[in-house]
mmCIF file of C-alpha atoms in Angstrom:
data_model
loop_
_atom_site.group_PDB
_atom_site.id
_atom_site.type_symbol
_atom_site.label_atom_id
_atom_site.label_comp_id
_atom_site.label_asym_id
_atom_site.label_seq_id
_atom_site.Cartn_x
_atom_site.Cartn_y
_atom_site.Cartn_z
ATOM 1 C CA MET A 1 32.022 2.418 9.792
ATOM 2 C CA THR A 2 28.864 2.648 8.052
ATOM 3 C CA THR A 3 27.374 5.458 6.316
ATOM 4 C CA PRO A 4 23.965 6.978 7.148
ATOM 5 C CA ALA A 5 22.674 5.924 3.828
ATOM 6 C CA GLU A 6 23.785 2.221 4.539
ATOM 7 C CA ASN A 7 21.503 2.454 7.841
ATOM 8 C CA CYS A 8 18.675 4.600 7.108
ATOM 9 C CA ARG A 9 16.724 2.602 3.908
ATOM 10 C CA ILE A 10 12.934 2.312 4.135
ATOM 11 C CA ASN A 11 12.714 -1.171 4.622
ATOM 12 C CA TYR A 12 9.218 -1.875 6.309
ATOM 13 C CA ILE A 13 5.655 -0.459 6.219
ATOM 14 C CA GLU A 14 3.507 -1.017 9.104
ATOM 15 C CA LEU A 15 -0.400 0.323 8.793
ATOM 16 C CA ASN A 16 -2.858 0.155 11.534
ATOM 17 C CA VAL A 17 -6.161 -1.452 10.905
ATOM 18 C CA ARG A 18 -9.759 -2.488 12.226
ATOM 19 C CA ASN A 19 -9.981 -5.636 10.904
ATOM 20 C CA ILE A 20 -6.933 -7.866 9.871
ATOM 21 C CA GLY A 21 -8.846 -10.196 7.620
ATOM 22 C CA GLN A 22 -10.379 -7.312 5.652
ATOM 23 C CA ALA A 23 -7.202 -5.842 5.193
ATOM 24 C CA LYS A 24 -5.949 -9.200 3.960
ATOM 25 C CA ALA A 25 -8.919 -9.445 1.747
ATOM 26 C CA PHE A 26 -8.383 -6.228 0.151
ATOM 27 C CA TYR A 27 -4.771 -6.423 -0.408
ATOM 28 C CA GLY A 28 -4.592 -9.991 -1.534
ATOM 29 C CA GLN A 29 -7.503 -9.481 -3.824
ATOM 30 C CA ALA A 30 -6.035 -5.793 -5.282
ATOM 31 C CA PHE A 31 -2.600 -7.025 -5.573
ATOM 32 C CA GLY A 32 -1.842 -10.449 -4.879
ATOM 33 C CA TRP A 33 -0.016 -9.796 -1.787
ATOM 34 C CA THR A 34 0.983 -12.714 0.467
ATOM 35 C CA PHE A 35 0.540 -12.867 4.169
ATOM 36 C CA THR A 36 2.241 -14.526 7.413
ATOM 37 C CA ASP A 37 -0.141 -14.288 10.526
ATOM 38 C CA TYR A 38 1.632 -13.475 13.907
ATOM 39 C CA GLY A 39 -1.213 -14.198 16.267
ATOM 40 C CA PRO A 40 -4.825 -12.388 16.004
ATOM 41 C CA GLU A 41 -3.299 -8.839 16.151
ATOM 42 C CA TYR A 42 -0.615 -8.744 13.566
ATOM 43 C CA THR A 43 -0.032 -10.236 10.039
ATOM 44 C CA GLU A 44 3.218 -9.697 8.014
ATOM 45 C CA PHE A 45 2.783 -8.750 4.250
ATOM 46 C CA SER A 46 4.572 -9.117 1.319
ATOM 47 C CA ASP A 47 4.462 -7.954 -1.986
ATOM 48 C CA GLY A 48 7.320 -9.851 -3.335
ATOM 49 C CA ALA A 49 9.681 -7.157 -2.893
ATOM 50 C CA MET A 50 9.088 -5.604 0.481
ATOM 51 C CA LYS A 51 7.535 -6.797 3.427
ATOM 52 C CA GLY A 52 5.512 -4.742 5.904
ATOM 53 C CA GLY A 53 2.739 -5.278 8.538
ATOM 54 C CA PHE A 54 -1.034 -4.760 9.269
ATOM 55 C CA THR A 55 -1.784 -4.541 13.213
ATOM 56 C CA THR A 56 -4.859 -3.925 15.310
ATOM 57 C CA LEU A 57 -2.983 -3.055 18.437
ATOM 58 C CA ALA A 58 -3.866 0.772 17.564
ATOM 59 C CA PRO A 59 -6.634 2.322 15.732
ATOM 60 C CA PRO A 60 -6.326 3.677 11.908
ATOM 61 C CA SER A 61 -5.104 6.736 11.661
ATOM 62 C CA PRO A 62 -5.549 7.736 7.724
ATOM 63 C CA ALA A 63 -5.001 11.021 7.887
ATOM 64 C CA GLY A 64 -1.638 12.783 7.236
ATOM 65 C CA GLY A 65 1.655 11.097 7.203
ATOM 66 C CA PRO A 66 3.460 9.864 4.312
ATOM 67 C CA LEU A 67 1.935 9.112 0.814
ATOM 68 C CA VAL A 68 2.884 5.038 0.080
ATOM 69 C CA VAL A 69 3.013 4.862 -3.425
ATOM 70 C CA LEU A 70 3.137 1.581 -5.365
ATOM 71 C CA TYR A 71 4.545 0.602 -9.002
ATOM 72 C CA ALA A 72 2.496 -1.003 -11.580
ATOM 73 C CA ASN A 73 3.069 -1.659 -15.251
ATOM 74 C CA GLN A 74 -0.550 -1.364 -15.955
ATOM 75 C CA LEU A 75 -1.945 1.566 -14.390
ATOM 76 C CA GLU A 76 -5.653 0.976 -15.526
ATOM 77 C CA ALA A 77 -5.533 -2.678 -14.672
ATOM 78 C CA ALA A 78 -4.221 -1.552 -10.992
ATOM 79 C CA ARG A 79 -7.105 0.755 -10.911
ATOM 80 C CA ASP A 80 -9.538 -1.614 -11.843
ATOM 81 C CA SER A 81 -8.462 -4.056 -9.198
ATOM 82 C CA VAL A 82 -8.502 -1.386 -6.462
ATOM 83 C CA ILE A 83 -12.141 -1.044 -7.403
ATOM 84 C CA ALA A 84 -13.210 -4.326 -7.682
ATOM 85 C CA ALA A 85 -11.125 -4.979 -4.099
ATOM 86 C CA GLY A 86 -13.303 -2.528 -2.320
ATOM 87 C CA GLY A 87 -11.117 0.524 -2.722
ATOM 88 C CA THR A 88 -12.339 3.973 -3.667
ATOM 89 C CA ILE A 89 -10.396 6.318 -6.127
ATOM 90 C CA SER A 90 -9.528 9.468 -4.067
ATOM 91 C CA ARG A 91 -7.859 11.135 -7.182
ATOM 92 C CA GLU A 92 -8.386 9.893 -10.750
ATOM 93 C CA ILE A 93 -5.114 9.182 -13.123
ATOM 94 C CA PHE A 94 -3.400 12.398 -13.627
ATOM 95 C CA PRO A 95 -0.046 12.857 -15.396
ATOM 96 C CA PHE A 96 3.262 13.928 -13.272
ATOM 97 C CA PRO A 97 7.145 14.002 -13.920
ATOM 98 C CA GLY A 98 8.068 10.552 -14.793
ATOM 99 C CA GLY A 99 4.421 9.085 -15.513
ATOM 100 C CA ARG A 100 1.108 8.899 -14.686
ATOM 101 C CA ARG A 101 -0.543 7.716 -11.638
ATOM 102 C CA PHE A 102 -4.071 8.006 -9.360
ATOM 103 C CA HIS A 103 -4.661 7.713 -5.545
ATOM 104 C CA PHE A 104 -7.063 5.754 -3.878
ATOM 105 C CA ARG A 105 -8.407 4.886 -0.339
ATOM 106 C CA ASP A 106 -8.115 1.316 0.978
ATOM 107 C CA VAL A 107 -10.865 -0.339 3.206
ATOM 108 C CA ASP A 108 -9.330 1.459 6.321
ATOM 109 C CA GLY A 109 -9.391 4.875 4.658
ATOM 110 C CA TYR A 110 -5.869 4.783 4.026
ATOM 111 C CA GLU A 111 -4.385 7.146 1.023
ATOM 112 C CA LEU A 112 -2.153 5.350 -1.226
ATOM 113 C CA GLY A 113 -0.657 5.960 -4.828
ATOM 114 C CA ILE A 114 -0.140 3.737 -7.836
ATOM 115 C CA TRP A 115 2.339 5.209 -10.415
ATOM 116 C CA SER A 116 3.671 3.940 -13.926
ATOM 117 C CA LYS A 117 5.774 5.058 -16.383
ATOM 118 C CA ASP A 118 3.371 4.638 -19.547
#
């Protein structure tokens, strides 16, 4: 018999985007993610540890919902990379229990966070 913890792990994140090519360009440039295309309306991304997807099957809905938080060894370098890729900083670097983090909006308006222990 399996326990609820064995069945209920975050495994995949899917984001609705306006333009898959634009999303791939942003996340590829900012974080070095790789992609596997599954037709014109869907691509899977991999950050090297977790996978997710971008789809154009529904419009982006960046308001509300859970905050996706990424981890970076070098927070300032991650911030610079987000800006260079076309993202906008929605909350500058701030301390929180366990480290520091900042929030940004991607090219479709989704807000994500990046944190670091330093």
